[in-house]
Coordinates of C-alpha atoms in Angstrom, one line a residue:
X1 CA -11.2 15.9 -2.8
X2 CA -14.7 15.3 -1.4
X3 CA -15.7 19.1 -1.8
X4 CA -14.3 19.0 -5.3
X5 CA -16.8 15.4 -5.4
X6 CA -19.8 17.5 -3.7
X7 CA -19.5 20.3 -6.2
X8 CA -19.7 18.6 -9.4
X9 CA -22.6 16.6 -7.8
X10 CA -24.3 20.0 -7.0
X11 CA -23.5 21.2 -10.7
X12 CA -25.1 18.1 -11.8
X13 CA -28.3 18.6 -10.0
X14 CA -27.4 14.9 -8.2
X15 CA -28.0 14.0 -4.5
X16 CA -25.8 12.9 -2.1
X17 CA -25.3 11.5 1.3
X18 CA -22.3 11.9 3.2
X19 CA -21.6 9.7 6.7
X20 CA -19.7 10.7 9.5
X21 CA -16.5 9.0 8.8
X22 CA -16.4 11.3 5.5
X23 CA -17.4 8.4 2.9
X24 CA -19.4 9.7 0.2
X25 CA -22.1 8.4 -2.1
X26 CA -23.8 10.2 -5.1
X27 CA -27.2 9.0 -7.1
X28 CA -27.0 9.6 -10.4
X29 CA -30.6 8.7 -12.2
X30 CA -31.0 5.7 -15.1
X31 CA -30.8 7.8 -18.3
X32 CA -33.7 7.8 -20.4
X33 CA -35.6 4.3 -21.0
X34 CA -33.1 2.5 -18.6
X35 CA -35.2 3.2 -15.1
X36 CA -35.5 0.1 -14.8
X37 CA -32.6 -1.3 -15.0
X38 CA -30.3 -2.8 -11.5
X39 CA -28.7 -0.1 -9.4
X40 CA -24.9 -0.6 -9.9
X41 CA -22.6 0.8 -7.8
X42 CA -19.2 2.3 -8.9
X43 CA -16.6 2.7 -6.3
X44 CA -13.2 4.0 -5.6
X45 CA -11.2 5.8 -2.7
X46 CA -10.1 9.2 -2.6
X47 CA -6.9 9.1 -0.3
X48 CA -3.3 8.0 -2.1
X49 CA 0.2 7.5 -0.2
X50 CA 2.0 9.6 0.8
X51 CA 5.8 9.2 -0.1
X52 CA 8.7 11.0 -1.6
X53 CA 11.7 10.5 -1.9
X54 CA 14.3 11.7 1.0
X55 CA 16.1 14.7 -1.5
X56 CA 12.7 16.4 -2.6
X57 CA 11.3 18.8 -0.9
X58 CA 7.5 18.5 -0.6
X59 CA 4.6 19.2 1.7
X60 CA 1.9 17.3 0.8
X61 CA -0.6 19.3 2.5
X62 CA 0.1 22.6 1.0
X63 CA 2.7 21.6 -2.1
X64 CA 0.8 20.2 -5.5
X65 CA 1.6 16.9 -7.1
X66 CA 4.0 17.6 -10.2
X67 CA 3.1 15.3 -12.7
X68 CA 5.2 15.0 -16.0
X69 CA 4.9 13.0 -19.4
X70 CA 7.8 10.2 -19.2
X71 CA 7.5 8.2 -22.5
X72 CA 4.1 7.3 -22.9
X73 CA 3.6 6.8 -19.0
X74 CA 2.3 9.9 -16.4
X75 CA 4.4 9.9 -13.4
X76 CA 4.5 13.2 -10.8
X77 CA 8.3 14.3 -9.5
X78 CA 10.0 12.7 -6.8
X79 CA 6.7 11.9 -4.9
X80 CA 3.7 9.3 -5.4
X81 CA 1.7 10.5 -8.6
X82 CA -2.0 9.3 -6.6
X83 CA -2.8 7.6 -9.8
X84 CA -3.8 4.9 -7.0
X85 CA -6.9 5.3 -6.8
X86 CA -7.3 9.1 -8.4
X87 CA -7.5 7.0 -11.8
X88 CA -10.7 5.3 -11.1
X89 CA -11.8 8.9 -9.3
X90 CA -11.6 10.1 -12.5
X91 CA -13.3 8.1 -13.8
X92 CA -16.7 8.2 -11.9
X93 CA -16.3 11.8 -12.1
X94 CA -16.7 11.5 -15.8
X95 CA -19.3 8.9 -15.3
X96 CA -21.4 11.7 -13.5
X97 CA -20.6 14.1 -15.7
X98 CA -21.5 12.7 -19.1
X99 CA -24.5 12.9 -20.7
X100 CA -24.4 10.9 -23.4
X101 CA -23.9 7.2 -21.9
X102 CA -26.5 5.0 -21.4
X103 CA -26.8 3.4 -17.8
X104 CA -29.2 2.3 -15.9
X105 CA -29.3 3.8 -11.8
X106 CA -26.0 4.4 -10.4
X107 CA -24.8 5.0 -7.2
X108 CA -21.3 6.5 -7.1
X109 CA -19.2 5.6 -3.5
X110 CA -15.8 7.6 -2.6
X111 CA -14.4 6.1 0.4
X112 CA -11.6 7.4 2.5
X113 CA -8.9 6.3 4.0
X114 CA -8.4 3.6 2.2
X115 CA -4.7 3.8 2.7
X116 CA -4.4 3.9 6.3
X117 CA -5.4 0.2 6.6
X118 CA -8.8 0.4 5.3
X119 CA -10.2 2.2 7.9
X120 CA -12.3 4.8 5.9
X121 CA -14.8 1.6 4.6
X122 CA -13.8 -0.5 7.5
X123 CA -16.1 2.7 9.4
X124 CA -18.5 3.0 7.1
X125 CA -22.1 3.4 7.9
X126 CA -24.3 1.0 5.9
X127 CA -27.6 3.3 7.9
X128 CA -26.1 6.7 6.5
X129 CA -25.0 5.7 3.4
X130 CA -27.9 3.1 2.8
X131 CA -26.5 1.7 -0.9
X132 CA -29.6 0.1 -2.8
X133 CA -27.3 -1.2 -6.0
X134 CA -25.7 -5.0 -5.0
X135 CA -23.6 -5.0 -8.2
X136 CA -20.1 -3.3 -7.4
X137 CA -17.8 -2.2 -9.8
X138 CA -14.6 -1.3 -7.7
X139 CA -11.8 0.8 -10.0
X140 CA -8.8 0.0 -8.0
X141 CA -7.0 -2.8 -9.8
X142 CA -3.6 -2.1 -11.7
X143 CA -3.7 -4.4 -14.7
X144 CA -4.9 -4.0 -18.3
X145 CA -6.8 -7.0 -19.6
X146 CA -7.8 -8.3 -16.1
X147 CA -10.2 -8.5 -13.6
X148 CA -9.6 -9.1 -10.1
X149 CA -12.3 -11.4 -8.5
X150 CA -10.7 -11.8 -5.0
X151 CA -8.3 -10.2 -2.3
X152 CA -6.2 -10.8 0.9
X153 CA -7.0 -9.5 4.5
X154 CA -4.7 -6.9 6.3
X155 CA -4.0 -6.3 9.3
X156 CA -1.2 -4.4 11.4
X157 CA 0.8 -4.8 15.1
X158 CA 2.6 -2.3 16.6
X159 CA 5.7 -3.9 18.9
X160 CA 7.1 -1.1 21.3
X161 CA 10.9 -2.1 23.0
X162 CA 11.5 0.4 25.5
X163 CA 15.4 1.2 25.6
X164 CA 17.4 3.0 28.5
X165 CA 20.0 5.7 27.7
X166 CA 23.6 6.6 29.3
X167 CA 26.4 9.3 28.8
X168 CA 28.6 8.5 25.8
X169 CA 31.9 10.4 26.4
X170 CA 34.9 10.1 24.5
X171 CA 32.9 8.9 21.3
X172 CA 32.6 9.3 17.6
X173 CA 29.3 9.9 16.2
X174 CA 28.3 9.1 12.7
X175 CA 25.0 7.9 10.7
X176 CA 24.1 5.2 8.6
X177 CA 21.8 5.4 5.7
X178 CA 20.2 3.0 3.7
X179 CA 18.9 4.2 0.2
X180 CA 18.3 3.4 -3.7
X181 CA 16.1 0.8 -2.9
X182 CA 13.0 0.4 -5.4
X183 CA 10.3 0.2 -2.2
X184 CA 6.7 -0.4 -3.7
X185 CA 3.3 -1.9 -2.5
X186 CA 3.5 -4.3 0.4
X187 CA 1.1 -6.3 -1.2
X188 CA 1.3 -6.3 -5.3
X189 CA 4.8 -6.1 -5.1
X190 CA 5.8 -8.6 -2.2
X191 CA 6.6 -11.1 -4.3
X192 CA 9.2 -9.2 -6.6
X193 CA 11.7 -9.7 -3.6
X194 CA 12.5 -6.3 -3.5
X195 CA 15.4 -5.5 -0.6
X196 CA 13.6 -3.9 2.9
X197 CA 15.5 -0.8 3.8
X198 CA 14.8 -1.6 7.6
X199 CA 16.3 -5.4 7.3
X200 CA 19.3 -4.3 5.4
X201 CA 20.1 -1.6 8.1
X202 CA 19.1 -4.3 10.6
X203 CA 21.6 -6.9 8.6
X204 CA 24.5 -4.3 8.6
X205 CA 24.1 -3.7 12.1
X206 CA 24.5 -6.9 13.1
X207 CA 27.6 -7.6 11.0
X208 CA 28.8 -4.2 12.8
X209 CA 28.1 -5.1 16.2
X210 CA 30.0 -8.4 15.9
X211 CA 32.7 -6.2 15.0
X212 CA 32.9 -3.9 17.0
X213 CA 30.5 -3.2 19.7
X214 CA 28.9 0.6 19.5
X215 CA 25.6 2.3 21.0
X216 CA 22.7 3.6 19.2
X217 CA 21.0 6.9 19.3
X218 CA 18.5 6.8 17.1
X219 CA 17.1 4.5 14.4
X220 CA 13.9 5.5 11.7
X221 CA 13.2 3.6 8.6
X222 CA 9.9 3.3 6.0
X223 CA 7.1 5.9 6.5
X224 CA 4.0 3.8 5.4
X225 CA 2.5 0.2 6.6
X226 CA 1.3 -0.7 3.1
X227 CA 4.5 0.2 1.2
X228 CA 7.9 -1.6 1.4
X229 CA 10.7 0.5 3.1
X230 CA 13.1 2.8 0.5
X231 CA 15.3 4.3 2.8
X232 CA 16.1 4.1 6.2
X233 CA 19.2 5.7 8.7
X234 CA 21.1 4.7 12.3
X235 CA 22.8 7.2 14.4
X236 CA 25.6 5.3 16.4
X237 CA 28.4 6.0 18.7
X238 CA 31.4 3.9 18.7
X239 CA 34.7 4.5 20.7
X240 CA 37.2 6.7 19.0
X241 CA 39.2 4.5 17.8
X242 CA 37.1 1.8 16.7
X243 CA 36.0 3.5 13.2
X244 CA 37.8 1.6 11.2
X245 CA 37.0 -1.8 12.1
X246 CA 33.1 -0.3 12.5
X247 CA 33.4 0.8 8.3
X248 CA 34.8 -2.4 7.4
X249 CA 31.8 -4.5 8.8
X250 CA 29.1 -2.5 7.4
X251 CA 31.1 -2.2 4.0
X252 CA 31.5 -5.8 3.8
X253 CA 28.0 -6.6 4.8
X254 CA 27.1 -4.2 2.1
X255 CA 29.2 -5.8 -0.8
X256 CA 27.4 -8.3 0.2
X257 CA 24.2 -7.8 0.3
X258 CA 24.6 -5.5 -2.8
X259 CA 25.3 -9.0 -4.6
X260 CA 22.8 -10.5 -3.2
X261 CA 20.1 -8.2 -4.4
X262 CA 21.4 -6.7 -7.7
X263 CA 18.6 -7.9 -9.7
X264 CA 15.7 -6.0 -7.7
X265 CA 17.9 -3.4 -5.7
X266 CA 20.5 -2.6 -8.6
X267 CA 21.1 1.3 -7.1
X268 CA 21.3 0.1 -2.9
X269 CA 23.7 1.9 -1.3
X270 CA 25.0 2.3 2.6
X271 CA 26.7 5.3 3.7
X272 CA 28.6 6.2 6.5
X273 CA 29.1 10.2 7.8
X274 CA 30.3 12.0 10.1
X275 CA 27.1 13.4 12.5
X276 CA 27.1 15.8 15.7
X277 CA 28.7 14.5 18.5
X278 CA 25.8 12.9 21.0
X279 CA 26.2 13.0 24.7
X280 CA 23.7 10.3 25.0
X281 CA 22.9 6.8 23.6
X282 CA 21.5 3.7 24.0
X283 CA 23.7 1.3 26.3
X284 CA 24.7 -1.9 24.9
X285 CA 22.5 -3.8 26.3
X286 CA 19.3 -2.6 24.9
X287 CA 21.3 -1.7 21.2
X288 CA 21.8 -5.3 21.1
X289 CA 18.0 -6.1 21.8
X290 CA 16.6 -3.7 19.2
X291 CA 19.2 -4.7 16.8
X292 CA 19.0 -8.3 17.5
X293 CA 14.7 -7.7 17.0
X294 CA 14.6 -5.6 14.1
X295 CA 16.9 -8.6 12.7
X296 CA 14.9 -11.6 13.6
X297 CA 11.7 -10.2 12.8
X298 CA 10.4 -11.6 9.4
X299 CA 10.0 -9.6 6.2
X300 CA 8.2 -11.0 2.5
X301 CA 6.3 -13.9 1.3
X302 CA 6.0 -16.5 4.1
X303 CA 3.5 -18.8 2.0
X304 CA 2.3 -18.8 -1.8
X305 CA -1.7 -20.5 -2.3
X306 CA -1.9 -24.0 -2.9
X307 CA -5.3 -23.0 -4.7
X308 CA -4.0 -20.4 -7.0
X309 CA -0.7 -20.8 -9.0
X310 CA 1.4 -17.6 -8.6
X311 CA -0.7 -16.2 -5.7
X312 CA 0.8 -15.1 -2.6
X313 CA -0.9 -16.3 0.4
X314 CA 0.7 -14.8 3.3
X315 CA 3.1 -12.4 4.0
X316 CA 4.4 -9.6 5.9
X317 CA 6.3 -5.8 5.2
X318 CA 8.2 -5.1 8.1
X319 CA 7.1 -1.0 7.4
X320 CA 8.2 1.5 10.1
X321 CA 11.1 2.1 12.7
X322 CA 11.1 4.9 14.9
X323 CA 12.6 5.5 17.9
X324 CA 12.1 8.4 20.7
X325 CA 12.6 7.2 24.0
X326 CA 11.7 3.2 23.1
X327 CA 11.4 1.9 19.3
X328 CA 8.5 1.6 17.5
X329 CA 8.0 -1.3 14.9
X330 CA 4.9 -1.6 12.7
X331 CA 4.3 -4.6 10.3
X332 CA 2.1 -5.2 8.1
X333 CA 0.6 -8.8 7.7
X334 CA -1.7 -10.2 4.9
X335 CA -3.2 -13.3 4.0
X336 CA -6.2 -14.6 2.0
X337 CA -6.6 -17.2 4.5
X338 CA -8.0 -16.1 8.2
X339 CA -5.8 -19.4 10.3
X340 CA -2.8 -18.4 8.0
X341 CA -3.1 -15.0 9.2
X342 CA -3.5 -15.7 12.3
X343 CA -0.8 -17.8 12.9
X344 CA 1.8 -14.8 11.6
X345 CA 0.1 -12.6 14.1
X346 CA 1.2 -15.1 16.7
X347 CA 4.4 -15.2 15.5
X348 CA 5.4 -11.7 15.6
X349 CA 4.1 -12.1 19.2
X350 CA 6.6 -14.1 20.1
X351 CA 9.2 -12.2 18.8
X352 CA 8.1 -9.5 21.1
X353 CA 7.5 -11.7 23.8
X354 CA 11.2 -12.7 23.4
X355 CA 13.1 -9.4 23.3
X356 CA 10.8 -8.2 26.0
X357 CA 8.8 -5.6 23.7
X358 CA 4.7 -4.8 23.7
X359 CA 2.5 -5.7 21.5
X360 CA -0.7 -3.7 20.0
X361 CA -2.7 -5.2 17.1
X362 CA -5.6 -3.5 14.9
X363 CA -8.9 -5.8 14.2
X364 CA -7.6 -5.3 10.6
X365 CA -10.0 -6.4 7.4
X366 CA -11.2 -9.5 5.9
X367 CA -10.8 -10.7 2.6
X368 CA -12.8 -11.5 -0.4
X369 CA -12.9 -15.3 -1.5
X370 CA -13.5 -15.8 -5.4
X371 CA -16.8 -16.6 -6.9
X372 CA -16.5 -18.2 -10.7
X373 CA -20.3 -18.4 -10.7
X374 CA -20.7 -14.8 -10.3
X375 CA -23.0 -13.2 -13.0
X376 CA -21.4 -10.0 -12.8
X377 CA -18.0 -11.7 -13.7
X378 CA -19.8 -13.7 -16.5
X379 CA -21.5 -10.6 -18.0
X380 CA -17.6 -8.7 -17.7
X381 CA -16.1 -11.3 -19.5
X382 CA -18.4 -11.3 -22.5
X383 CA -18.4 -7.3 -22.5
X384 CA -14.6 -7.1 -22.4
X385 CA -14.0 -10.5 -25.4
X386 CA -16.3 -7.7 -27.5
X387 CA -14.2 -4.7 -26.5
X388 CA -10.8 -6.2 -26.5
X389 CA -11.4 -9.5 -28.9
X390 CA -9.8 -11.6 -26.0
X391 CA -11.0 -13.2 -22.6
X392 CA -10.0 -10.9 -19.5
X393 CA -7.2 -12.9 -16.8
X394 CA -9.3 -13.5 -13.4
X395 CA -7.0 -13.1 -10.4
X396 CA -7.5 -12.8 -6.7
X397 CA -4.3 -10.2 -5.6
X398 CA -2.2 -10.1 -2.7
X399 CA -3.5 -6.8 -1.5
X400 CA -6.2 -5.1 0.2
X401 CA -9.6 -4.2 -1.9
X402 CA -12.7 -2.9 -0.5
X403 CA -14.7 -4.9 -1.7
X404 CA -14.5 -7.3 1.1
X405 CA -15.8 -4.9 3.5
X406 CA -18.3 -3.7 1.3
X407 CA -19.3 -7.5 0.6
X408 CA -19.6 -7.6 4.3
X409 CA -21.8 -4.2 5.3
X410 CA -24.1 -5.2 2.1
X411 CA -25.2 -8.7 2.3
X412 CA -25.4 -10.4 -1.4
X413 CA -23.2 -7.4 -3.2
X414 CA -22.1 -8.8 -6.4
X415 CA -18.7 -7.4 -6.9
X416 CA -15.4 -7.4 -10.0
X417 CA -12.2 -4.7 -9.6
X418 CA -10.8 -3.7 -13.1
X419 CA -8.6 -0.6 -13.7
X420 CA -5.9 0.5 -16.4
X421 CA -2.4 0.0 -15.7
X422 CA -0.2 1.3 -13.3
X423 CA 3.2 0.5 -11.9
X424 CA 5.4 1.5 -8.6
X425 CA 2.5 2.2 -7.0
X426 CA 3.0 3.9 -2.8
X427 CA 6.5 4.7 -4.3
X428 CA 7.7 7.6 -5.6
X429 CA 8.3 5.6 -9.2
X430 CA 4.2 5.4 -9.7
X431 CA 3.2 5.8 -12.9
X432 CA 0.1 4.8 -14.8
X433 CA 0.5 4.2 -19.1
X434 CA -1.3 6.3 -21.0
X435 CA -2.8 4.4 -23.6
X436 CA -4.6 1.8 -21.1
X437 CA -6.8 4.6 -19.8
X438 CA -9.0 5.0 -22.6
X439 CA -9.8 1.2 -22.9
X440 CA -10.4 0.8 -19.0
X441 CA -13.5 3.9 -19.5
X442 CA -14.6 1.9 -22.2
X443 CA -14.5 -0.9 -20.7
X444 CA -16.4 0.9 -17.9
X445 CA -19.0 2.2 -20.1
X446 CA -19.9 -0.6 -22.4
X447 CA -20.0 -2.4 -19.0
X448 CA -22.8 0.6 -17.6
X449 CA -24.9 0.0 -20.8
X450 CA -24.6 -4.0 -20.5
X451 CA -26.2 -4.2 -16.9
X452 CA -29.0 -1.6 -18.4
X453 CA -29.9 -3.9 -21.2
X454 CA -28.4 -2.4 -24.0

């Protein structure tokens, strides 16, 4: 992606500077008459997520995205489409390549890593890549006729149980899926209560092991931190002739929890198969620890704002399980509010404290607190009533922009997000509607010839 940046920027004739985390800036020069004018930075990431779903067969470092018309919408097949943030890409990459819009200097950013937690901004170097422009126009948001003005933190902790294995002779062996579940971003969809596929294996678990007692062998659920677990799958042992009373557990817990969730989850479904026999498995004792952990641990919206109707303050996406030789848990936790954050840090502490596990945490980012006196947000609004005819919606979103970072690393940066729509984003249902695209560049232009002093 950057080489494919570098080259149209060498095509252009436009300079560049590179740092050495891999972020990317390109200078693109006022156009005639506009010299000027405020250096305005446009900025979006490179990277998308990852995730397919478990049927397809993909590579995504050697296999391309399939994208498909679907009614007015572009989605790709049975993987993320990367519309998130290869949308506002696109977009600066037309930016750089017209010549007939009227702006004044621009600096262009591509960050990486964005997905990973951040980290690609988060490691930035303000010396290498030395932006000049303090007006930031981030692509990155996922709603037609609004503009984001604010954003949560993130960060991430790591709990590590180890388990101890012993022979299992005499058993029956068979594996446990969780799948059909909708998934999405941990942060822009949070609040959609959307089932986890790690809790509802977790919940069927439980109801099992009251049942009947039986061992695990393994146990791997979600494959992202930012998106909320589709799918995930237990391999158990149980004594031979304790199936039956193991299937009806974990097909009553399922009945009910399919009730429970049939508005969000309307296609969830547990299975149950045979798998090959295991000689080995977890002993009781540290089955009932994991399960008893992945169960307690906490999972969705654990506080809306008090400052912003409809805003979710805190939360946190159980993400990952994996297990080889001790399980692995990763969580995601965000908040706009640093004590609120925090305190749910502390919290899943606790929890590991209590079932015996380790804990490692990442610094994580901050977030970016709303300005309604901001110029660039007044000059938006009046550009988008003469596009659009209408007012744009501010909102601060429960997600992870970089704006904050860059607000940090470049004191008095001036900064909006606005972007066209797109839906299911970090799942493989992304899509992103056709007909918004054109409005968002226009947006994006008039917006270019505004700050030049059209």
């Amino acid at each position: 992606m950057r080489a494919y940046v570098l080259d149209l920027a060498e095509r252009k004739g436009l300079s560049h500077r590179i740092d050495a985390t891999g972020n990317l800036v390109v200078e693109k020069p006022a156009s005639p008459g506009k010299e000027g004018a405020p250096v305005v930075v446009l900025q979006s990431h490179l990277d998308m997520v990852t995730e397919k779903n478990s049927d397809v067969t993909h590579d995504f470092d050697r296999d391309p995205i399939q994208p498909r018309m679907d009614d007015g919408w572009v989605r790709a097949t049975g993987t993320t489409l990367g519309a998130d943030n290869g949308i506002g890409v696109a977009a600066m990459l037309a930016v750089m390549e017209a010549d007939d819009i009227a702006h004044g200097p621009l600096e262009l950013l591509f960050t990486v890593n964005e997905e990973t937690g951040l980290t690609g901004v988060l490691a930035l170097d303000p010396g290498a890549i030395a932006l000049k422009g303090r007006l930031l126009l981030n692509l990155d948001t996922e709603e037609e006729d609004k503009v984001t003005i604010g954003c949560a933190g993130g960060s991430t902790t790591r709990l590590t149980l180890p388990v101890d294995a012993a022979p299992a002779p005499g058993s029956v062996t068979l594996d446990v899926k969780v799948s059909g579940l909708k998934g999405g971003h941990s942060g822009g969809d949070i609040h959609l209560q959307r089932a986890n596929a790690n809790k509802v294996l977790s919940r069927v678990l439980t109801a099992a092991l009251a049942a009947e007692p039986f061992r695990l062998v393994s146990i791997q659920g979600g494959n992202k931190h930012n998106a909320i677990p589709r799918e995930a799958a237990a391999r158990v042992v149980i004594p031979a002739g304790a199936r039956d009373v193991f299937t009806r557990a974990v097909e009553a817990e399922t009945a009910a929890i399919r009730e429970e969730i049939r508005q969000t989850d309307p296609d969830a479904r547990v299975e149950i198969a045979e798998a090959p026999a295991s000689n080995q498995a977890w002993t009781e004792e540290w089955t009932r620890r994991a399960v008893a952990l992945l169960h307690a641990l906490p999972h969705g919206v654990l506080a809306m704002s008090q400052d912003i109707p409809g805003l979710v303050e805190t939360s946190t996406n159980l993400a990952t399980v994996t297990a080889n030789g001790h399980v692995s848990v990763l969580l995601s936790t965000r908040s706009s509010v640093a004590s609120a954050m925090l305190d749910a840090r502390r919290r899943l502490r606790s929890y590991a404290d209590l079932a015996g596990a380790e804990v490692e945490e990442n610094e994580g980012y901050p977030g970016w607190k709303p300005d309604l006196s901001s110029p660039l947000l007044a000059k938006f609004r009046e550009v988008h009533q003469r596009v659009t005819g209408k007012d744009p919606v501010l909102e601060a979103v429960h997600a992870g922009l970089e704006c904050g970072v860059l607000g940090e690393k470049f004191p008095g940066m001036d900064r909006i997000s606005f972007g066209p729509v797109i839906t299911g984003a970090h799942s493989p249902d992304e899509g992103v509607r056709v007909d918004s695209v054109a409005p968002f560049y226009r947006l994006l232009v008039e917006m270019l010839g505004e700050l030049a002093g059209n």
